[in-house]
Short mmCIF file of C-alpha atoms in Angstrom, two decimals:
data_model
loop_
_atom_site.label_atom_id
_atom_site.label_comp_id
_atom_site.label_asym_id
_atom_site.label_seq_id
_atom_site.Cartn_x
_atom_site.Cartn_y
_atom_site.Cartn_z
CA UNK X 1 -250.07 -7.46 -58.00
CA UNK X 2 -249.59 -8.92 -61.43
CA UNK X 3 -251.91 -7.50 -64.05
CA UNK X 4 -252.48 -7.78 -67.75
CA UNK X 5 -254.80 -5.83 -70.00
CA UNK X 6 -257.42 -6.57 -72.54
CA UNK X 7 -259.90 -4.82 -73.72
CA UNK X 8 -265.34 -5.89 -68.03
CA UNK X 9 -268.08 -6.33 -66.70
CA UNK X 10 -271.31 -4.65 -67.65
CA UNK X 11 -274.33 -4.92 -65.40
CA UNK X 12 -277.87 -4.86 -66.73
CA UNK X 13 -279.35 -5.07 -70.19
CA UNK X 14 -278.14 -3.29 -73.25
CA UNK X 15 -280.71 -0.58 -74.07
CA UNK X 16 -282.13 -0.23 -77.59
CA UNK X 17 -280.36 2.64 -79.24
CA UNK X 18 -281.18 2.88 -82.93
CA UNK X 19 -283.58 5.50 -84.33
CA UNK X 20 -285.38 2.70 -86.20
CA UNK X 21 -286.65 1.23 -82.90
CA UNK X 22 -288.23 4.58 -82.02
CA UNK X 23 -289.84 4.80 -85.44
CA UNK X 24 -291.51 1.42 -84.89
CA UNK X 25 -292.87 2.47 -81.48
CA UNK X 26 -294.22 5.75 -82.85
CA UNK X 27 -295.86 3.93 -85.73
CA UNK X 28 -297.56 1.67 -83.19
CA UNK X 29 -298.82 4.73 -81.31
CA UNK X 30 -300.40 6.00 -84.54
CA UNK X 31 -302.05 2.66 -85.32
CA UNK X 32 -303.52 2.44 -81.82
CA UNK X 33 -304.63 6.07 -81.83
CA UNK X 34 -302.50 6.94 -78.80
CA UNK X 35 -301.05 10.32 -77.94
CA UNK X 36 -297.54 10.97 -79.30
CA UNK X 37 -294.76 9.55 -77.11
CA UNK X 38 -297.21 7.73 -74.82
CA UNK X 39 -295.42 4.44 -75.55
CA UNK X 40 -291.97 5.91 -76.06
CA UNK X 41 -291.79 7.06 -72.46
CA UNK X 42 -292.49 3.50 -71.27
CA UNK X 43 -289.35 2.04 -72.80
CA UNK X 44 -287.09 4.50 -70.99
CA UNK X 45 -284.34 6.80 -72.20
CA UNK X 46 -282.60 5.80 -75.41
CA UNK X 47 -278.85 5.58 -74.99
CA UNK X 48 -276.35 5.01 -77.74
CA UNK X 49 -273.54 2.76 -76.58
CA UNK X 50 -270.20 4.41 -77.04
CA UNK X 51 -267.39 2.70 -78.91
CA UNK X 52 -264.92 4.71 -76.86
CA UNK X 53 -262.51 2.53 -74.93
CA UNK X 54 -261.34 4.05 -71.65
CA UNK X 55 -257.63 4.64 -71.39
CA UNK X 56 -255.72 2.32 -69.11
CA UNK X 57 -254.83 5.09 -66.62
CA UNK X 58 -258.56 5.87 -66.33
CA UNK X 59 -259.08 2.35 -65.00
CA UNK X 60 -255.76 1.87 -63.19
CA UNK X 61 -253.67 4.73 -61.89
CA UNK X 62 -250.78 2.31 -61.46
CA UNK X 63 -250.58 1.87 -65.26
CA UNK X 64 -249.61 5.46 -66.01
CA UNK X 65 -245.85 4.99 -66.36
CA UNK X 66 -246.11 1.71 -68.24
CA UNK X 67 -248.71 3.08 -70.65
CA UNK X 68 -246.27 5.72 -71.83
CA UNK X 69 -244.46 2.86 -73.59
CA UNK X 70 -247.47 2.42 -75.90
CA UNK X 71 -246.47 5.60 -77.71
CA UNK X 72 -243.40 3.78 -79.01
CA UNK X 73 -245.61 1.19 -80.72
CA UNK X 74 -248.31 3.48 -82.09
CA UNK X 75 -246.92 3.34 -85.61
CA UNK X 76 -247.77 -0.38 -85.77
CA UNK X 77 -250.97 -1.42 -87.52
CA UNK X 78 -253.78 -1.77 -85.00
CA UNK X 79 -251.55 -0.86 -82.09
CA UNK X 80 -253.48 2.19 -80.93
CA UNK X 81 -255.59 0.64 -78.18
CA UNK X 82 -256.09 -2.48 -80.34
CA UNK X 83 -258.86 -0.40 -81.87
CA UNK X 84 -259.50 -2.76 -84.78
CA UNK X 85 -260.13 -5.79 -82.56
CA UNK X 86 -262.75 -6.96 -80.06
CA UNK X 87 -261.58 -9.48 -77.47
CA UNK X 88 -264.13 -12.31 -77.36
CA UNK X 89 -262.66 -14.83 -74.91
CA UNK X 90 -259.48 -15.16 -72.85
CA UNK X 91 -258.02 -18.03 -70.82
CA UNK X 92 -255.14 -17.21 -68.48
CA UNK X 93 -253.26 -20.03 -66.72
CA UNK X 94 -250.71 -19.05 -64.07
CA UNK X 95 -248.11 -21.31 -62.47
CA UNK X 96 -246.85 -20.33 -59.02
CA UNK X 97 -243.84 -21.40 -56.98
CA UNK X 98 -243.46 -22.57 -53.38
CA UNK X 99 -242.65 -18.93 -52.51
CA UNK X 100 -245.95 -17.70 -53.94
CA UNK X 101 -244.32 -16.16 -57.00
CA UNK X 102 -245.83 -16.27 -60.46
CA UNK X 103 -243.28 -18.04 -62.60
CA UNK X 104 -245.32 -18.46 -65.80
CA UNK X 105 -248.42 -16.93 -67.42
CA UNK X 106 -249.91 -18.58 -70.50
CA UNK X 107 -252.69 -16.66 -72.23
CA UNK X 108 -254.95 -17.91 -75.02
CA UNK X 109 -257.03 -15.20 -76.67
CA UNK X 110 -259.85 -15.16 -79.21
CA UNK X 111 -260.30 -11.83 -80.99
CA UNK X 112 -262.71 -10.61 -83.68
CA UNK X 113 -261.85 -7.95 -86.23
CA UNK X 114 -264.01 -4.82 -85.97
CA UNK X 115 -262.78 -3.79 -89.38
CA UNK X 116 -260.58 -5.17 -92.12
CA UNK X 117 -256.83 -4.91 -91.68
CA UNK X 118 -256.14 -5.85 -88.04
CA UNK X 119 -252.90 -7.84 -88.07
CA UNK X 120 -251.65 -7.86 -84.48
CA UNK X 121 -252.37 -7.24 -80.81
CA UNK X 122 -250.52 -5.17 -78.23
CA UNK X 123 -250.33 -6.51 -74.65
CA UNK X 124 -249.60 -4.37 -71.58
CA UNK X 125 -248.34 -6.20 -68.48
CA UNK X 126 -247.79 -4.75 -65.00
CA UNK X 127 -246.19 -6.79 -62.22
CA UNK X 128 -245.60 -6.56 -58.48
CA UNK X 129 -243.31 -3.76 -57.28
CA UNK X 130 -239.84 -5.25 -56.97
CA UNK X 131 -240.17 -7.59 -59.96
CA UNK X 132 -237.26 -7.41 -62.40
CA UNK X 133 -238.91 -6.93 -65.79
CA UNK X 134 -235.60 -7.33 -67.59
CA UNK X 135 -235.72 -10.98 -66.51
CA UNK X 136 -239.24 -11.46 -67.91
CA UNK X 137 -239.41 -12.98 -71.39
CA UNK X 138 -242.25 -13.36 -73.90
CA UNK X 139 -242.72 -16.43 -76.12
CA UNK X 140 -245.36 -16.53 -78.86
CA UNK X 141 -246.73 -20.07 -78.81
CA UNK X 142 -249.64 -20.24 -81.28
CA UNK X 143 -251.21 -18.11 -84.01
CA UNK X 144 -248.75 -15.22 -83.69
CA UNK X 145 -245.12 -14.22 -83.50
CA UNK X 146 -243.48 -11.82 -81.09
CA UNK X 147 -242.83 -8.31 -82.33
CA UNK X 148 -241.28 -5.42 -80.45
CA UNK X 149 -240.96 -5.46 -76.66
CA UNK X 150 -240.64 -2.37 -74.47
CA UNK X 151 -239.87 -2.47 -70.72
CA UNK X 152 -240.36 0.37 -68.27
CA UNK X 153 -237.33 1.65 -66.39
CA UNK X 154 -239.42 3.33 -63.68
CA UNK X 155 -242.07 0.66 -62.93
CA UNK X 156 -242.37 -3.15 -63.22
CA UNK X 157 -244.23 -2.96 -66.51
CA UNK X 158 -243.83 -3.89 -70.15
CA UNK X 159 -245.68 -3.78 -73.46
CA UNK X 160 -245.19 -6.05 -76.45
CA UNK X 161 -246.57 -6.79 -79.90
CA UNK X 162 -247.98 -10.10 -81.09
CA UNK X 163 -248.12 -10.17 -84.89
CA UNK X 164 -250.50 -12.33 -86.95
CA UNK X 165 -248.56 -11.90 -90.24
CA UNK X 166 -251.79 -11.28 -92.14
CA UNK X 167 -254.65 -8.84 -92.00
CA UNK X 168 -257.99 -10.13 -90.73
CA UNK X 169 -261.21 -9.35 -92.58
CA UNK X 170 -264.08 -7.59 -90.81
CA UNK X 171 -265.92 -10.05 -88.53
CA UNK X 172 -263.19 -12.71 -88.75
CA UNK X 173 -262.08 -14.38 -85.51
CA UNK X 174 -258.51 -15.33 -84.71
CA UNK X 175 -257.03 -17.40 -81.87
CA UNK X 176 -253.51 -16.90 -80.59
CA UNK X 177 -251.48 -17.70 -77.48
CA UNK X 178 -248.34 -16.54 -75.72
CA UNK X 179 -246.41 -17.24 -72.52
CA UNK X 180 -244.64 -14.92 -70.11
CA UNK X 181 -241.73 -16.41 -68.17
CA UNK X 182 -241.06 -14.47 -64.95
CA UNK X 183 -237.60 -15.38 -63.70
CA UNK X 184 -237.37 -12.71 -60.99
CA UNK X 185 -240.85 -11.95 -59.65
CA UNK X 186 -241.96 -11.40 -56.05
CA UNK X 187 -244.82 -12.99 -54.07
CA UNK X 188 -248.15 -12.16 -55.68
CA UNK X 189 -251.15 -10.69 -53.88
CA UNK X 190 -253.48 -10.98 -56.88
CA UNK X 191 -253.77 -11.34 -60.62
CA UNK X 192 -256.21 -9.11 -62.53
CA UNK X 193 -257.04 -8.35 -66.11
CA UNK X 194 -257.95 -4.82 -67.09
CA UNK X 195 -260.80 -5.14 -69.60
CA UNK X 196 -261.45 -2.17 -71.87
CA UNK X 197 -264.48 -3.28 -73.91
CA UNK X 198 -267.22 -5.87 -73.86
CA UNK X 199 -265.98 -9.49 -73.68
CA UNK X 200 -268.01 -12.72 -73.68
CA UNK X 201 -265.98 -14.83 -71.25
CA UNK X 202 -262.81 -14.89 -69.20
CA UNK X 203 -261.33 -17.90 -67.41
CA UNK X 204 -258.48 -17.42 -64.93
CA UNK X 205 -256.73 -20.47 -63.42
CA UNK X 206 -253.97 -20.39 -60.80
CA UNK X 207 -251.82 -23.44 -60.18
CA UNK X 208 -250.19 -23.34 -56.75
CA UNK X 209 -247.39 -25.38 -55.27
CA UNK X 210 -249.08 -27.97 -53.02
CA UNK X 211 -247.09 -26.69 -50.05
CA UNK X 212 -247.93 -23.01 -50.63
CA UNK X 213 -251.68 -22.50 -50.98
CA UNK X 214 -253.07 -19.08 -49.90
CA UNK X 215 -255.29 -18.90 -46.82
CA UNK X 216 -258.04 -17.40 -49.02
CA UNK X 217 -258.66 -16.80 -52.72
CA UNK X 218 -261.35 -14.30 -53.75
CA UNK X 219 -262.89 -13.71 -57.18
CA UNK X 220 -263.27 -9.95 -57.64
CA UNK X 221 -264.59 -7.44 -60.15
CA UNK X 222 -264.05 -3.69 -59.89
CA UNK X 223 -265.13 -0.87 -62.15
CA UNK X 224 -261.89 1.00 -61.46
CA UNK X 225 -258.80 0.42 -59.37
CA UNK X 226 -259.85 2.94 -56.71
CA UNK X 227 -263.41 1.61 -56.26
CA UNK X 228 -264.62 -1.24 -54.01
CA UNK X 229 -265.35 -4.59 -55.58
CA UNK X 230 -268.81 -5.04 -57.14
CA UNK X 231 -268.19 -8.80 -57.11
CA UNK X 232 -266.40 -10.57 -54.23
CA UNK X 233 -266.80 -14.35 -54.04
CA UNK X 234 -264.69 -16.93 -52.18
CA UNK X 235 -262.93 -19.56 -54.28
CA UNK X 236 -261.76 -23.00 -53.23
CA UNK X 237 -258.74 -24.96 -54.38
CA UNK X 238 -259.56 -28.22 -56.10
CA UNK X 239 -257.46 -31.30 -56.74
CA UNK X 240 -254.05 -30.42 -58.05
CA UNK X 241 -253.87 -27.24 -55.93
CA UNK X 242 -255.66 -25.26 -58.64
CA UNK X 243 -258.19 -22.45 -58.25
CA UNK X 244 -260.33 -21.08 -61.08
CA UNK X 245 -262.50 -18.00 -61.61
CA UNK X 246 -264.92 -17.78 -64.54
CA UNK X 247 -266.42 -14.47 -65.68
CA UNK X 248 -269.23 -14.02 -68.21
CA UNK X 249 -270.45 -10.98 -70.12
CA UNK X 250 -267.63 -8.63 -69.17
CA UNK X 251 -267.75 -4.97 -70.12
CA UNK X 252 -265.28 -2.34 -68.82
CA UNK X 253 -263.32 -2.68 -65.59
CA UNK X 254 -261.01 -5.06 -63.71
CA UNK X 255 -261.55 -8.80 -63.09
CA UNK X 256 -259.39 -11.37 -61.34
CA UNK X 257 -258.41 -13.19 -58.16
CA UNK X 258 -257.13 -11.68 -54.90
CA UNK X 259 -254.76 -13.82 -52.81
CA UNK X 260 -254.67 -13.62 -49.00
CA UNK X 261 -251.67 -15.50 -47.70
CA UNK X 262 -252.07 -15.08 -43.93
#
């Protein structure tokens, strides 16, 4: 079960949350001569959206050991939960072998600075049990350079820095890309991204060997690892033995493709 993290999927509309919106409604009540709060109750409870990003272990229990590696990078600017960045869009392209192993993951990411000073991004990657993470390498391909890399000795996980070499200004977007080369992975049963804050779009593409296409591929979304899927849709391989899943308006949770081989 290969996984990477980002920042999911949020159902429903965003509720108005600012005090100013309530002031406008109450002013309208006064103009119309209505009783206090007679219109306020019609727009429902006012909820302020939290900027808190759930920890990775809150979403995936299997991340616990790998996430301990993040403490080693917390002195880096922006490393603590990538708190200074919003992930806007991600494209993941995976190449798989005739044995059903992921041999390469190329990720292109668009991020936006929440505040001035963000100058890098920290990626957490968890692979299938049995994968040799020492044989997995990271190559920065566009818009970044590789920083420190930490590999878990107790689970098939790793974390690494991608450095922009300059600080972004608040509201600025930045595009960067990197590739993971997995020289000693095992057959994959899925690939998921753990998404920790609202994201506009996510595209996941899997390129299979023509002689090793799974019996079924399923697009899935879960709110947490231990919960049933809230989205489960069959996918079909197109020309070139490629399957794609496209996700829009993601909030917090887990999105990806499950692979059923038999």
